[in-house]
Coordinates of C-alpha atoms in Angstrom, one line a residue:
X1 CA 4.4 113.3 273.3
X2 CA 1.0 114.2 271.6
X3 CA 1.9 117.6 269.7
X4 CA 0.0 120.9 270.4
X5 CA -3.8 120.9 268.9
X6 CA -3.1 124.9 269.0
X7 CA 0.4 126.9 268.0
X8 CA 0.6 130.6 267.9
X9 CA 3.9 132.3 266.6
X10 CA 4.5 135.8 268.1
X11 CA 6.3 137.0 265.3
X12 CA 6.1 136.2 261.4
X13 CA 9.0 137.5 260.2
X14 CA 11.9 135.0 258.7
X15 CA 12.2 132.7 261.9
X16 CA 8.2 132.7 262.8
X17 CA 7.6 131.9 259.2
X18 CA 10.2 128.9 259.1
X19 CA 8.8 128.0 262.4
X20 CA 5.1 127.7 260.8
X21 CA 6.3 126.1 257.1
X22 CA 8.7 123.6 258.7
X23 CA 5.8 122.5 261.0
X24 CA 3.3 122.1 258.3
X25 CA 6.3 119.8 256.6
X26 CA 6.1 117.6 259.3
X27 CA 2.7 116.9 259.2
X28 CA 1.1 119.2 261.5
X29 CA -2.4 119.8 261.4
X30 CA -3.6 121.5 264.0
X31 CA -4.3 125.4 264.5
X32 CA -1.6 127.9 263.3
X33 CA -1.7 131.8 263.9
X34 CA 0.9 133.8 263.6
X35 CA 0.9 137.2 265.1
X36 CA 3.1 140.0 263.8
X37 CA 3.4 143.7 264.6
X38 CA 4.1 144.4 260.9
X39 CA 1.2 145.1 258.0
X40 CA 3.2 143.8 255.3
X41 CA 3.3 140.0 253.9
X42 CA 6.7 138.7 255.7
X43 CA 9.8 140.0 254.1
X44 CA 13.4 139.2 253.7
X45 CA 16.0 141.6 255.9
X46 CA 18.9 141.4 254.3
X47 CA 18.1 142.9 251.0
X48 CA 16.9 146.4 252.9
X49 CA 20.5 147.5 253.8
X50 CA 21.0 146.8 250.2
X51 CA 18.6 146.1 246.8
X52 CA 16.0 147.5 248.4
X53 CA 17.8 150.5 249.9
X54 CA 19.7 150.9 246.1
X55 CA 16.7 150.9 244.8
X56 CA 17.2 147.8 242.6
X57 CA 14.6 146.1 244.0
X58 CA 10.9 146.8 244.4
X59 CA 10.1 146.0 248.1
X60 CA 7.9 143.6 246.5
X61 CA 10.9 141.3 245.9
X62 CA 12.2 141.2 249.6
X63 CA 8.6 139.3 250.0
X64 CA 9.8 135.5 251.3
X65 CA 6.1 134.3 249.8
X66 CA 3.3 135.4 247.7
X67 CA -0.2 135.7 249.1
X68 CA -0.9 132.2 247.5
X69 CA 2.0 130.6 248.9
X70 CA 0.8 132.0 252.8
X71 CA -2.9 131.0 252.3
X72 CA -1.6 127.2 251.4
X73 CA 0.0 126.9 255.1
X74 CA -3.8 127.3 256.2
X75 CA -3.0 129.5 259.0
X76 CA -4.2 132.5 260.7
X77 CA -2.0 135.7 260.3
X78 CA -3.1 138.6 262.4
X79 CA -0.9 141.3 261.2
X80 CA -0.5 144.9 262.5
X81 CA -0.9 143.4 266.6
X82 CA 1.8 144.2 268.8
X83 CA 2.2 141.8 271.5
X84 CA 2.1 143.4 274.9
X85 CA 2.0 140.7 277.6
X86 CA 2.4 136.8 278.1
X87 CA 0.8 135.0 280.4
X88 CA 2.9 131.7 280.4
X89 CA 0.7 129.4 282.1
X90 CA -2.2 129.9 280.3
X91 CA 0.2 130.6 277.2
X92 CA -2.1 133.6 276.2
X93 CA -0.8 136.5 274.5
X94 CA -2.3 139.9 275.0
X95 CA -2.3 142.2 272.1
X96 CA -1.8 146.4 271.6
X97 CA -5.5 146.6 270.8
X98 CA -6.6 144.0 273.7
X99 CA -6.7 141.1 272.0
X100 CA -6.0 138.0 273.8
X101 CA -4.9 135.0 271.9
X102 CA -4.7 131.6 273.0
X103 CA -2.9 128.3 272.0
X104 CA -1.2 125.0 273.3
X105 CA 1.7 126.2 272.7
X106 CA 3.6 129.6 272.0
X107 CA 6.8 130.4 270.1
X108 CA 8.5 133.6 270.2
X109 CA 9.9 134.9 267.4
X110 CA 9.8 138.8 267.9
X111 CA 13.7 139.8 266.6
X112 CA 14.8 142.9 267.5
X113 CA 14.7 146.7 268.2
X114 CA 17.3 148.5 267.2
X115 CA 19.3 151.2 269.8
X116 CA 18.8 154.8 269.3
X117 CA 21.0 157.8 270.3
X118 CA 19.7 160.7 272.9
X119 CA 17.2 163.0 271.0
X120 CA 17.4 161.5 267.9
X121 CA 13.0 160.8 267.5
X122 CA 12.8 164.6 267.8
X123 CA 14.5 165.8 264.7
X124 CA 13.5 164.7 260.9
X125 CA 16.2 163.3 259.0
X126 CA 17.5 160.7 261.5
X127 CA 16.9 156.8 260.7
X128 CA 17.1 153.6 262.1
X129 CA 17.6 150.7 259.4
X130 CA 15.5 147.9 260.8
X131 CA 11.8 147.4 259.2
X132 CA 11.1 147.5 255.4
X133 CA 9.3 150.9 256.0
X134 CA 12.6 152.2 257.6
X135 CA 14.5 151.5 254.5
X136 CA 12.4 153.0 252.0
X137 CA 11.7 156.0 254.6
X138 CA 15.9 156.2 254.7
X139 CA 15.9 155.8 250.3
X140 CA 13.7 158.8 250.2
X141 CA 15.8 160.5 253.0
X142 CA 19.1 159.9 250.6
X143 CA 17.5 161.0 247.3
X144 CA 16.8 164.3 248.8
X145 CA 20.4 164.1 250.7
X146 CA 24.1 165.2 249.7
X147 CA 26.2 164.5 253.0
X148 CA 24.9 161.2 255.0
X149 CA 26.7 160.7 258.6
X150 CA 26.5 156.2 259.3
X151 CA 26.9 156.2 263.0
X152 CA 28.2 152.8 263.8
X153 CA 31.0 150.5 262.6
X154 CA 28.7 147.2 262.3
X155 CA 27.8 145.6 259.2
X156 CA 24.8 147.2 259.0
X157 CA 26.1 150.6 259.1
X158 CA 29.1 148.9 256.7
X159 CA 26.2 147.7 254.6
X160 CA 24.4 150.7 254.6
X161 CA 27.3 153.2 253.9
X162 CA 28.5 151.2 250.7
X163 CA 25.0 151.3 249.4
X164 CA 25.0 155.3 249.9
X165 CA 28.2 155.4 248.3
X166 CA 27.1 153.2 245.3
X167 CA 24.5 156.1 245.3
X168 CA 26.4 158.8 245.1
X169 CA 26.2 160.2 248.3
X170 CA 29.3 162.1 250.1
X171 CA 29.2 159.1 253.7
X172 CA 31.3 160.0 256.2
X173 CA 31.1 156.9 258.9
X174 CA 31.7 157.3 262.4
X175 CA 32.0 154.7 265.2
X176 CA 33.5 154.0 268.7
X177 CA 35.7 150.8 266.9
X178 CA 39.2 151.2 265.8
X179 CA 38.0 149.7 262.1
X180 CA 35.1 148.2 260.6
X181 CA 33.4 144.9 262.0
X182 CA 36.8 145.1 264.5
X183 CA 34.5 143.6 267.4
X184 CA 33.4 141.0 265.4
X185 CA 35.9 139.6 262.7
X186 CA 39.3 140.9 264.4
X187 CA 42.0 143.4 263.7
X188 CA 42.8 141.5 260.2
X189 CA 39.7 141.3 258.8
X190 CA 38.9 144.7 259.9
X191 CA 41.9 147.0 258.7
X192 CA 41.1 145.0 255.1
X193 CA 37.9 146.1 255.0
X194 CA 38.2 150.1 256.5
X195 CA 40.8 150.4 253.5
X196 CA 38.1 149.0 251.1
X197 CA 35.7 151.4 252.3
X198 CA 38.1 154.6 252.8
X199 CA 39.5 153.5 248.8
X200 CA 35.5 154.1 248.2
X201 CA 35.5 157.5 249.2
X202 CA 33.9 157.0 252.8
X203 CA 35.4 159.2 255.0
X204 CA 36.1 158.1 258.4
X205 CA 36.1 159.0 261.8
X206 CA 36.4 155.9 264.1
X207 CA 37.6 154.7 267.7
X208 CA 35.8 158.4 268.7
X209 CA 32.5 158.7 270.3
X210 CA 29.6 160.2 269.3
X211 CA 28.6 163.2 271.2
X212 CA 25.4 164.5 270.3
X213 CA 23.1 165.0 267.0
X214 CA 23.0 168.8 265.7
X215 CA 19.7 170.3 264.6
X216 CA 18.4 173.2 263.5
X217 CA 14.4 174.3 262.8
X218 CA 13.4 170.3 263.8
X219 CA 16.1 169.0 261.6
X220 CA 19.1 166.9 261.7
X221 CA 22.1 169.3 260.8
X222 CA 25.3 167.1 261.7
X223 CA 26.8 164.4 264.5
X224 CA 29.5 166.3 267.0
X225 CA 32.3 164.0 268.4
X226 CA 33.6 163.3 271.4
X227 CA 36.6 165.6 270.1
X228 CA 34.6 168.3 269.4
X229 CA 34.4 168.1 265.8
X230 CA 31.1 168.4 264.0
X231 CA 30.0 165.9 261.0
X232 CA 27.9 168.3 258.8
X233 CA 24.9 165.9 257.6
X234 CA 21.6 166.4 255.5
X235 CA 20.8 162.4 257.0
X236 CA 21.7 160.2 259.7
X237 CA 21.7 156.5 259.8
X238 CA 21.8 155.6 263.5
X239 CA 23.1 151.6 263.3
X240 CA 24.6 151.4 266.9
X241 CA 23.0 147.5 267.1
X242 CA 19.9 146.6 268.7
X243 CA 18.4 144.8 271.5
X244 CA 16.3 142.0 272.0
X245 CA 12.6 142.4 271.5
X246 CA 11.4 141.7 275.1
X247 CA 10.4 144.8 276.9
X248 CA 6.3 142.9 276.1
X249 CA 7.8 139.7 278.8
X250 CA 8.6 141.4 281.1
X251 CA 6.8 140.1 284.2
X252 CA 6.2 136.8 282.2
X253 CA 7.9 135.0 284.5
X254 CA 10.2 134.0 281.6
X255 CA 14.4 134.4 282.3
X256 CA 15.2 137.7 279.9
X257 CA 18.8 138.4 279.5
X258 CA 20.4 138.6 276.1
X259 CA 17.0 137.8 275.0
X260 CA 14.6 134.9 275.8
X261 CA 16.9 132.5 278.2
X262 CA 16.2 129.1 276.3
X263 CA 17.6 125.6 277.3
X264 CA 19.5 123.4 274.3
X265 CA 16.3 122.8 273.2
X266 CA 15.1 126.0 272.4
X267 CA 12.8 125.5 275.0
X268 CA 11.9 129.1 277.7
X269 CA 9.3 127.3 279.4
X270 CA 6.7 124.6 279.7
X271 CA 4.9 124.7 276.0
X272 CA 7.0 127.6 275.0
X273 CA 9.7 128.3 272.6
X274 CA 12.0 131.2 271.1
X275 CA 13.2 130.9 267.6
X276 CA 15.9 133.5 265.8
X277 CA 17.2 137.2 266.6
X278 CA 15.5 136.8 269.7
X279 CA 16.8 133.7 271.3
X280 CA 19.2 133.2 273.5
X281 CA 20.0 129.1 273.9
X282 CA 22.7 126.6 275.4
X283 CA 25.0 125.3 272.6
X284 CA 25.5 121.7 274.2
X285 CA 28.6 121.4 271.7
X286 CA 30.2 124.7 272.5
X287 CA 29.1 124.7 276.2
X288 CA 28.0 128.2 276.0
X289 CA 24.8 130.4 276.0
X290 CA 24.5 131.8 272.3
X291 CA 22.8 134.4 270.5
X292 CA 22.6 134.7 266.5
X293 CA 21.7 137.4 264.8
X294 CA 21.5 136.3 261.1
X295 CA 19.0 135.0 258.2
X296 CA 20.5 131.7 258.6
X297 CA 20.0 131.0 262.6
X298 CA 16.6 132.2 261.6
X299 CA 15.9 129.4 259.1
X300 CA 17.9 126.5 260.9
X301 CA 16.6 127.0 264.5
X302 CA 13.1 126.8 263.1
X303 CA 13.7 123.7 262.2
X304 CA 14.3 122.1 265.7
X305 CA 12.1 124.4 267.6
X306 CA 9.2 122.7 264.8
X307 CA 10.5 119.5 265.4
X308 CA 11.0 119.9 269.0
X309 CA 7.0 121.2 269.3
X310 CA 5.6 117.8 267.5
X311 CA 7.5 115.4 270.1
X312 CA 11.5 115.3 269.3
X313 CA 14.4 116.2 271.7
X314 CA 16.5 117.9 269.5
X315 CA 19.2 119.7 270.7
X316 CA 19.9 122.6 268.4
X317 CA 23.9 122.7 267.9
X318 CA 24.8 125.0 264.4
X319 CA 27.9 126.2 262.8
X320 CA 27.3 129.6 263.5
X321 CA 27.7 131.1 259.7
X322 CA 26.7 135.0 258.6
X323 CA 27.5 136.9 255.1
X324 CA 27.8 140.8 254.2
X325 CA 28.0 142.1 250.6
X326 CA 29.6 145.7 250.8
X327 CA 30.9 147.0 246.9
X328 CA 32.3 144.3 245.2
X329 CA 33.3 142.3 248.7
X330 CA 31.7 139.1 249.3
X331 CA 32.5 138.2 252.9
X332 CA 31.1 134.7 254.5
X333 CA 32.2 133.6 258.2
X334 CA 31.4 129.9 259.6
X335 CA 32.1 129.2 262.9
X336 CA 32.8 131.7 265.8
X337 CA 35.4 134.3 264.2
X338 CA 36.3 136.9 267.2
X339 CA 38.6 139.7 268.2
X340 CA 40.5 137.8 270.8
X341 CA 41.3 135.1 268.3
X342 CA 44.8 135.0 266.1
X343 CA 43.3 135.5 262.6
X344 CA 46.1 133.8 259.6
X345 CA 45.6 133.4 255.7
X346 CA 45.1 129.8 254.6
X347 CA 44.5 130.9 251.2
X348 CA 44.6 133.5 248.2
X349 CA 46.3 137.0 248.7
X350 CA 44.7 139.8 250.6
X351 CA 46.0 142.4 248.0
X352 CA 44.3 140.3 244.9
X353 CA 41.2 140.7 246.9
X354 CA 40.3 137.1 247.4
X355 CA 41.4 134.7 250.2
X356 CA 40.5 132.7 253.3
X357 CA 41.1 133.3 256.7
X358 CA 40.9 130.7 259.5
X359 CA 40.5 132.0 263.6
X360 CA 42.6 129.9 266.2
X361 CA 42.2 130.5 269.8
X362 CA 44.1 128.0 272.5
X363 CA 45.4 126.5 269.4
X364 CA 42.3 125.5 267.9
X365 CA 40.6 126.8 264.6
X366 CA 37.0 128.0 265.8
X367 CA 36.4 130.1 262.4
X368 CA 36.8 130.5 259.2
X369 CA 35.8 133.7 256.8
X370 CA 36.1 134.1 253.1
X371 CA 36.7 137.2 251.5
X372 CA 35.1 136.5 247.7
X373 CA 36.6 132.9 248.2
X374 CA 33.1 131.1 249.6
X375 CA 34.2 127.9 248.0
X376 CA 37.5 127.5 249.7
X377 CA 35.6 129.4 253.0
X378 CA 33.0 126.2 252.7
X379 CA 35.9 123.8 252.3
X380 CA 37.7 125.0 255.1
X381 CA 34.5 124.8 257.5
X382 CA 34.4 121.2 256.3
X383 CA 38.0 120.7 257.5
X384 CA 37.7 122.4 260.8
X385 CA 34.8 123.1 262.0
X386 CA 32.1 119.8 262.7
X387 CA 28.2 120.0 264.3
X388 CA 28.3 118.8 268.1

């Protein structure tokens, strides 16, 4: 296969930039653009929930390169251009301002959107925690704040209320799960870290939904519950998850579920790819369609799509692994830790705040999570959990 003489990268966040640096590794030399919605140099996510949101970082720090390092990749970034349309065959991409760009091939690496509640763009004071301007938009919301209402029991609303808490703010976080991260890490997990935040001072009102936002004179005033109670708030984070970004494919032609359908190849269609938040591929060794959402898919799935663009058939099979950092709680999970699973201690002690957990299901260990124990977390992945 003779690779591409022309790439474009819809997206130059974490995965599109991985996407163009791992391809420039490999000896590509052909034409690179990478087209991004954002005006800033590409940035790092995590930190916003966090440093950035602290305020211990300048946003210049969540930067994943300097000016000098982009202008070495010797490729075109067209920043500020919203992709609105893809024509497949031609594998031209239609920009906001009218734009069309072409290449040989076209990877799509557009992340997400995140969900919104009824109302909530028409009264000041409401956030969504997703960009970098979001989360210095939401610092200056909370250093003007007293009372901040999280809606969502994620890890980004987790993230986000142990950052307001380290701040000084009074957090009350509301969700429609029974504890925190319940969905995702199981019951254990879960009732471990809703004491960690409620011994924190965050008050909570979960397994309710929310009803509406209050407002008063174009202002957010407080979150009313399903019960009827009303969650007085000077801010609002709304971090109720967030979608795919692929309302601009629609009509592509391309398959859009749970994001861009993709075969184990990362592969949507003839001379196009998806890469990261965005991607929805066959795991060949778990025989499922997957989705991540995490810095690390980002960075590993770039990889193969790179490789796969310059003439290899690699079938992308990972060890699905995310972190959080929430107070002094270090939590890292490899593998495919759920709810339905039957979650035991391997190591450490729960009540000294440091142990491992591994997930069974049908009598087989399918993920692991340490709780500040990443050493014996990475050992136990070793044990149990192996690449297809």
């Amino acid at each position: 296969m003779t690779p591409p003489e022309s790439i474009l990268i819809v997206g130059a966040s974490a995965a599109g930039l991985a996407t163009a640096e791992a391809l420039r590794r490999n000896g590509y030399t052909g034409r690179l653009t990478l087209l991004d919605t954002e005006p800033h140099l590409p940035y790092d996510r995590p930190p916003l929930s966090k440093q950035v949101l602290a305020g211990a970082w300048e946003p210049e720090r969540a930067q994943l390169r300097t000016q000098q390092q982009l202008d070495a990749l010797g490729a075109e970034f067209v920043r500020g251009e919203p992709a609105t349309a893809l024509d497949v065959e031609a594998r031209a991409v239609t920009t906001a301002s009218g734009r069309v760009v072409r290449a040989d091939a076209v990877v799509i690496a557009t992340g997400l959107v995140p969900s919104r509640l009824p109302g909530q763009d028409g009264l000041a004071g409401v956030h969504v925690l997703r960009g970098l301007d979001d989360s210095l938009a939401l610092r200056l919301g909370l250093t003007a704040a007293r009372r901040l209402v999280v809606v969502g029991e994620g890890v980004l609303g987790a993230e986000i209320a142990a950052t307001a808490r380290g701040m000084g703010l009074d957090v009350t976080l509301a969700g429609m799960g029974r504890a925190i991260l319940a969905d995702q890490l199981g019951d254990v997990i879960a009732d471990h870290l809703t004491r960690t935040h409620a011994e924190h001072g965050v008050r909570l009102r979960l397994g309710v939904a929310v009803e509406a936002l209050t407002g008063a004179a174009g202002r957010v005033t407080g979150v009313r519950l399903a019960t009827g109670e009303t969650l007085d708030a000077d801010a609002v984070v709304v971090a109720i998850g967030a979608r795919p970004a692929t309302a601009w494919l629609e009509g592509s032609g391309l398959r859009l579920g749970d994001g861009v359908e993709c075969d184990a190849r990362c592969r949507a269609a003839d001379g196009v790819y998806a890469v990261g938040d965005v991607a929805s591929w066959q795991h060949e060794g778990l025989g499922r369609r997957l989705r991540l959402e995490n810095r690390t898919n980002a960075t590993e799935q770039a990889q193969v799509v790179a490789a796969n663009l310059l003439g290899a058939n690699r079938a992308y099979t990972p060890i699905p692994y995310f972190w959080t950092d929430q107070y002094d709680v270090k939590i890292q999970a490899h593998g495919l830790p759920s709810a339905a699973a039957e979650t035991s201690i391997a190591e450490g002690d729960p009540e000294q705040r440091r142990f491992a957990a591994v997930y069974r299901e049908d009598g087989r260990i399918t993920g692991v999570l340490g709780w500040n124990m990443a050493k014996q977390a990475r050992v136990l992945r070793q044990q149990h959990l192996t690449p297809a």
